[in-house]
mmCIF file of C-alpha atoms in Angstrom:
data_model
loop_
_atom_site.group_PDB
_atom_site.id
_atom_site.type_symbol
_atom_site.label_atom_id
_atom_site.label_comp_id
_atom_site.label_asym_id
_atom_site.label_seq_id
_atom_site.Cartn_x
_atom_site.Cartn_y
_atom_site.Cartn_z
ATOM 1 C CA ALA A 1 149.575 212.739 9.023
ATOM 2 C CA GLN A 2 146.263 213.563 10.579
ATOM 3 C CA SER A 3 143.158 215.043 8.989
ATOM 4 C CA VAL A 4 139.541 215.836 9.746
ATOM 5 C CA THR A 5 136.420 215.691 7.627
ATOM 6 C CA GLN A 6 133.390 217.763 8.463
ATOM 7 C CA LEU A 7 130.186 216.336 7.053
ATOM 8 C CA GLY A 8 127.941 219.061 5.730
ATOM 9 C CA SER A 9 129.197 222.488 4.712
ATOM 10 C CA HIS A 10 125.895 224.069 5.760
ATOM 11 C CA VAL A 11 123.541 223.113 8.567
ATOM 12 C CA SER A 12 120.288 224.921 9.260
ATOM 13 C CA VAL A 13 118.254 224.482 12.449
ATOM 14 C CA SER A 14 115.352 226.258 14.084
ATOM 15 C CA GLU A 15 115.867 228.217 17.261
ATOM 16 C CA GLY A 16 115.487 225.821 20.205
ATOM 17 C CA ALA A 17 116.313 222.721 18.134
ATOM 18 C CA LEU A 18 119.230 220.364 18.612
ATOM 19 C CA VAL A 19 122.489 221.332 16.950
ATOM 20 C CA LEU A 20 124.641 218.472 15.616
ATOM 21 C CA LEU A 21 127.800 219.219 13.653
ATOM 22 C CA ARG A 22 129.750 216.205 12.482
ATOM 23 C CA CYS A 23 133.508 215.674 12.495
ATOM 24 C CA ASN A 24 135.475 212.536 11.711
ATOM 25 C CA TYR A 25 139.211 212.364 12.134
ATOM 26 C CA SER A 26 142.043 210.330 10.769
ATOM 27 C CA SER A 27 145.224 210.031 12.792
ATOM 28 C CA SER A 28 147.995 207.477 13.059
ATOM 29 C CA VAL A 29 148.803 208.668 16.581
ATOM 30 C CA PRO A 30 146.595 209.546 19.547
ATOM 31 C CA PRO A 31 144.982 212.841 18.633
ATOM 32 C CA TYR A 32 144.137 216.092 20.256
ATOM 33 C CA LEU A 33 140.824 217.342 18.854
ATOM 34 C CA PHE A 34 139.315 220.803 18.873
ATOM 35 C CA TRP A 35 136.227 222.711 17.870
ATOM 36 C CA TYR A 36 136.582 226.379 17.015
ATOM 37 C CA VAL A 37 133.881 228.931 16.175
ATOM 38 C CA GLN A 38 134.309 231.859 13.808
ATOM 39 C CA TYR A 39 131.882 234.769 13.753
ATOM 40 C CA PRO A 40 131.802 236.986 10.655
ATOM 41 C CA ASN A 41 134.989 238.970 10.096
ATOM 42 C CA GLN A 42 136.590 237.640 13.262
ATOM 43 C CA GLY A 43 139.303 235.173 14.191
ATOM 44 C CA LEU A 44 138.732 231.670 15.522
ATOM 45 C CA GLN A 45 137.668 231.153 19.125
ATOM 46 C CA LEU A 46 138.121 227.861 20.946
ATOM 47 C CA LEU A 47 134.850 226.149 21.891
ATOM 48 C CA LEU A 48 136.286 222.999 23.432
ATOM 49 C CA LYS A 49 139.135 220.521 23.200
ATOM 50 C CA TYR A 50 139.818 216.829 23.760
ATOM 51 C CA THR A 51 143.265 215.953 25.106
ATOM 52 C CA SER A 52 142.700 212.344 26.284
ATOM 53 C CA ALA A 53 141.042 212.998 29.608
ATOM 54 C CA ALA A 54 137.235 212.609 29.676
ATOM 55 C CA THR A 55 135.722 211.512 26.363
ATOM 56 C CA LEU A 56 132.727 213.831 26.833
ATOM 57 C CA VAL A 57 134.015 217.363 26.681
ATOM 58 C CA LYS A 58 132.003 220.410 27.694
ATOM 59 C CA GLY A 59 132.784 223.764 26.175
ATOM 60 C CA ILE A 60 131.588 227.316 26.190
ATOM 61 C CA ASN A 61 128.098 228.518 25.219
ATOM 62 C CA GLY A 62 126.477 225.184 26.077
ATOM 63 C CA PHE A 63 128.318 223.121 23.459
ATOM 64 C CA GLU A 64 129.769 219.704 24.068
ATOM 65 C CA ALA A 65 131.480 216.986 22.033
ATOM 66 C CA GLU A 66 132.135 213.310 22.531
ATOM 67 C CA PHE A 67 135.318 211.563 21.465
ATOM 68 C CA LYS A 68 134.453 208.125 20.049
ATOM 69 C CA LYS A 69 137.570 206.213 19.129
ATOM 70 C CA SER A 70 135.654 203.279 17.632
ATOM 71 C CA GLU A 71 133.904 205.653 15.218
ATOM 72 C CA THR A 72 136.852 208.081 14.832
ATOM 73 C CA SER A 73 134.380 210.862 15.490
ATOM 74 C CA PHE A 74 134.209 214.052 17.520
ATOM 75 C CA HIS A 75 130.754 215.476 16.823
ATOM 76 C CA LEU A 76 129.681 218.801 18.318
ATOM 77 C CA THR A 77 126.249 219.147 19.897
ATOM 78 C CA LYS A 78 124.103 221.691 21.674
ATOM 79 C CA PRO A 79 120.652 220.757 22.988
ATOM 80 C CA SER A 80 118.921 224.022 22.097
ATOM 81 C CA ALA A 81 120.104 226.403 19.378
ATOM 82 C CA HIS A 82 120.139 230.131 19.946
ATOM 83 C CA MET A 83 120.184 232.810 17.270
ATOM 84 C CA SER A 84 123.629 233.865 18.501
ATOM 85 C CA ASP A 85 125.023 230.410 17.594
ATOM 86 C CA ALA A 86 124.913 231.292 13.894
ATOM 87 C CA ALA A 87 128.564 231.140 12.791
ATOM 88 C CA GLU A 88 131.110 228.933 11.065
ATOM 89 C CA TYR A 89 132.444 225.988 13.034
ATOM 90 C CA PHE A 90 135.761 224.260 12.451
ATOM 91 C CA CYS A 91 136.957 220.915 13.694
ATOM 92 C CA ALA A 92 140.738 220.508 14.030
ATOM 93 C CA VAL A 93 143.217 217.779 14.939
ATOM 94 C CA THR A 94 146.834 217.548 15.988
ATOM 95 C CA GLY A 95 148.923 214.583 17.009
ATOM 96 C CA LYS A 96 149.999 214.456 20.647
ATOM 97 C CA ASN A 97 153.632 214.179 19.638
ATOM 98 C CA ASN A 98 153.468 216.744 16.831
ATOM 99 C CA ASN A 99 151.024 219.416 17.856
ATOM 100 C CA ASN A 100 152.557 222.078 15.652
ATOM 101 C CA ASP A 101 150.774 220.591 12.673
ATOM 102 C CA MET A 102 147.115 221.404 13.324
ATOM 103 C CA ARG A 103 144.840 220.338 10.489
ATOM 104 C CA PHE A 104 141.441 221.946 10.058
ATOM 105 C CA GLY A 105 138.274 220.744 8.457
ATOM 106 C CA ALA A 106 136.639 222.788 5.723
ATOM 107 C CA GLY A 107 134.115 224.204 8.151
ATOM 108 C CA THR A 108 130.352 224.004 8.688
ATOM 109 C CA ARG A 109 128.226 227.108 8.480
ATOM 110 C CA LEU A 110 125.401 226.990 11.009
ATOM 111 C CA THR A 111 122.248 228.975 10.304
ATOM 112 C CA VAL A 112 119.618 229.375 13.026
ATOM 113 C CA LYS A 113 116.082 230.168 11.897
ATOM 114 C CA PRO A 114 113.678 232.045 14.168
ATOM 115 C CA ASN B 1 146.183 241.344 27.710
ATOM 116 C CA ALA B 2 145.504 242.270 24.084
ATOM 117 C CA GLY B 3 146.149 238.648 23.057
ATOM 118 C CA VAL B 4 147.167 238.238 19.403
ATOM 119 C CA THR B 5 147.050 241.388 17.301
ATOM 120 C CA GLN B 6 147.457 241.668 13.534
ATOM 121 C CA THR B 7 148.005 244.614 11.234
ATOM 122 C CA PRO B 8 146.768 245.699 8.790
ATOM 123 C CA LYS B 9 143.132 244.548 8.827
ATOM 124 C CA PHE B 10 142.757 244.961 5.078
ATOM 125 C CA ARG B 11 145.169 245.443 2.190
ATOM 126 C CA ILE B 12 145.016 245.529 -1.579
ATOM 127 C CA LEU B 13 148.224 244.745 -3.437
ATOM 128 C CA LYS B 14 149.097 244.836 -7.093
ATOM 129 C CA ILE B 15 150.683 241.778 -8.677
ATOM 130 C CA GLY B 16 154.413 241.769 -8.012
ATOM 131 C CA GLN B 17 154.316 244.055 -4.985
ATOM 132 C CA SER B 18 155.627 242.981 -1.596
ATOM 133 C CA MET B 19 154.344 243.491 1.908
ATOM 134 C CA THR B 20 154.727 242.353 5.487
ATOM 135 C CA LEU B 21 151.843 241.217 7.644
ATOM 136 C CA GLN B 22 152.494 241.971 11.281
ATOM 137 C CA CYS B 23 151.612 239.712 14.206
ATOM 138 C CA THR B 24 152.267 240.405 17.886
ATOM 139 C CA GLN B 25 151.243 238.485 20.991
ATOM 140 C CA ASP B 26 151.577 239.631 24.590
ATOM 141 C CA MET B 27 151.005 236.270 26.295
ATOM 142 C CA ASN B 28 154.678 235.196 26.272
ATOM 143 C CA HIS B 29 153.815 232.195 24.094
ATOM 144 C CA ASN B 30 156.703 230.314 22.556
ATOM 145 C CA TYR B 31 154.761 228.853 19.653
ATOM 146 C CA MET B 32 153.406 231.033 16.848
ATOM 147 C CA TYR B 33 151.703 230.203 13.556
ATOM 148 C CA TRP B 34 150.572 231.718 10.280
ATOM 149 C CA TYR B 35 147.555 230.332 8.450
ATOM 150 C CA ARG B 36 145.659 231.281 5.357
ATOM 151 C CA GLN B 37 141.926 230.760 5.022
ATOM 152 C CA ASP B 38 140.363 230.326 1.614
ATOM 153 C CA PRO B 39 136.595 229.938 1.139
ATOM 154 C CA GLY B 40 135.422 226.376 1.731
ATOM 155 C CA MET B 41 138.949 225.202 2.462
ATOM 156 C CA GLY B 42 139.429 225.649 6.187
ATOM 157 C CA LEU B 43 142.779 226.947 7.409
ATOM 158 C CA LYS B 44 146.136 225.860 6.052
ATOM 159 C CA LEU B 45 149.416 226.297 7.889
ATOM 160 C CA ILE B 46 151.989 228.479 6.119
ATOM 161 C CA TYR B 47 154.827 228.714 8.659
ATOM 162 C CA TYR B 48 155.309 228.233 12.345
ATOM 163 C CA SER B 49 157.861 229.017 15.033
ATOM 164 C CA VAL B 50 158.649 227.185 18.273
ATOM 165 C CA GLY B 51 160.606 230.077 19.728
ATOM 166 C CA ALA B 52 162.684 233.128 18.917
ATOM 167 C CA GLY B 53 165.127 232.372 16.123
ATOM 168 C CA ILE B 54 163.429 229.110 15.074
ATOM 169 C CA THR B 55 160.982 228.811 12.192
ATOM 170 C CA ASP B 56 159.731 225.958 10.031
ATOM 171 C CA LYS B 57 157.552 225.418 6.990
ATOM 172 C CA GLY B 58 153.972 224.316 7.173
ATOM 173 C CA GLU B 59 151.696 222.884 4.530
ATOM 174 C CA VAL B 60 151.714 225.843 2.067
ATOM 175 C CA PRO B 61 154.942 227.885 2.481
ATOM 176 C CA ASN B 62 155.666 228.805 -1.153
ATOM 177 C CA GLY B 63 155.678 232.546 -1.806
ATOM 178 C CA TYR B 64 156.076 233.481 1.864
ATOM 179 C CA ASN B 65 158.861 234.094 4.349
ATOM 180 C CA VAL B 66 158.924 234.577 8.099
ATOM 181 C CA SER B 67 161.297 235.613 10.834
ATOM 182 C CA ARG B 68 161.125 235.439 14.625
ATOM 183 C CA SER B 69 163.604 237.775 16.269
ATOM 184 C CA THR B 70 161.577 238.194 19.476
ATOM 185 C CA THR B 71 159.089 236.093 21.411
ATOM 186 C CA GLU B 72 156.338 238.647 20.759
ATOM 187 C CA ASP B 73 156.578 239.229 17.018
ATOM 188 C CA PHE B 74 156.173 236.901 14.051
ATOM 189 C CA PRO B 75 155.915 238.853 10.773
ATOM 190 C CA LEU B 76 154.927 237.187 7.497
ATOM 191 C CA ARG B 77 156.526 238.511 4.328
ATOM 192 C CA LEU B 78 154.992 238.209 0.876
ATOM 193 C CA GLU B 79 157.434 238.732 -1.970
ATOM 194 C CA LEU B 80 156.137 239.237 -5.518
ATOM 195 C CA ALA B 81 152.450 239.007 -4.662
ATOM 196 C CA ALA B 82 150.291 236.828 -6.908
ATOM 197 C CA PRO B 83 146.481 236.565 -7.251
ATOM 198 C CA SER B 84 146.682 233.090 -5.693
ATOM 199 C CA GLN B 85 147.726 234.790 -2.446
ATOM 200 C CA THR B 86 144.384 236.534 -2.148
ATOM 201 C CA SER B 87 143.123 235.171 1.153
ATOM 202 C CA VAL B 88 142.478 235.906 4.799
ATOM 203 C CA TYR B 89 145.596 235.450 6.922
ATOM 204 C CA PHE B 90 145.464 234.477 10.570
ATOM 205 C CA CYS B 91 148.228 234.498 13.126
ATOM 206 C CA ALA B 92 147.971 232.274 16.209
ATOM 207 C CA SER B 93 150.012 231.427 19.289
ATOM 208 C CA ARG B 94 150.035 228.897 22.107
ATOM 209 C CA THR B 95 151.925 227.822 25.208
ATOM 210 C CA GLY B 96 152.857 224.253 25.917
ATOM 211 C CA PHE B 97 149.167 223.400 26.157
ATOM 212 C CA ALA B 98 147.466 222.343 22.986
ATOM 213 C CA GLU B 99 145.007 225.061 21.968
ATOM 214 C CA GLN B 100 145.950 227.985 19.783
ATOM 215 C CA TYR B 101 144.786 231.563 20.239
ATOM 216 C CA PHE B 102 143.979 233.423 17.040
ATOM 217 C CA GLY B 103 144.275 237.018 15.940
ATOM 218 C CA PRO B 104 141.450 238.832 14.100
ATOM 219 C CA GLY B 105 142.952 238.277 10.648
ATOM 220 C CA THR B 106 144.220 240.298 7.690
ATOM 221 C CA ARG B 107 142.155 240.289 4.519
ATOM 222 C CA LEU B 108 144.484 240.535 1.522
ATOM 223 C CA THR B 109 143.476 241.041 -2.092
ATOM 224 C CA VAL B 110 146.017 240.816 -4.912
ATOM 225 C CA THR B 111 144.884 242.267 -8.251
#
């Protein structure tokens, strides 16, 4: 079975600073990897996904993530944080041959300070 | 398209009561899912369906039931509600591509 671990339940950055949210995965089969964002009292919205094409994936709102097989990582970055980026972020994984079993990390709450 | 819709938005149940959480999608997706989200725990899969008439258990199915009589609807039934079922419930759907589309959630409290 696959799983993801998000390092850091809370991350705080200043507006304009680099955002780095960490995700490591464990999978016995080639994975699909995702980052979702959740704003307060809303559902999850897809930021970006990795499905074995390019290892550097660009998403919405200026976010991107790089799939590194050697490090089993899929960290999310944004060069310059905006106040509107404050939300909870979830990393998720499925196996290519069993993508009904999506496993989520515990989430990282991003705070952006003015 | 409305996407994935869920009703109700909020509900308070007494221990032992039953209720059905409704989920409808208008994207003609075959695959549908129910998750629960507990604080600090991420989302856990309760049940899923790969098409009308086909359902299967996820990671945490105990205390829940589902049915899928149409492509659009995937209701989640709670029988004999317990405090441990206090959570936020999300429905999601997808096509053959990998990503899932989520509804806005139902916040359930069992007291």
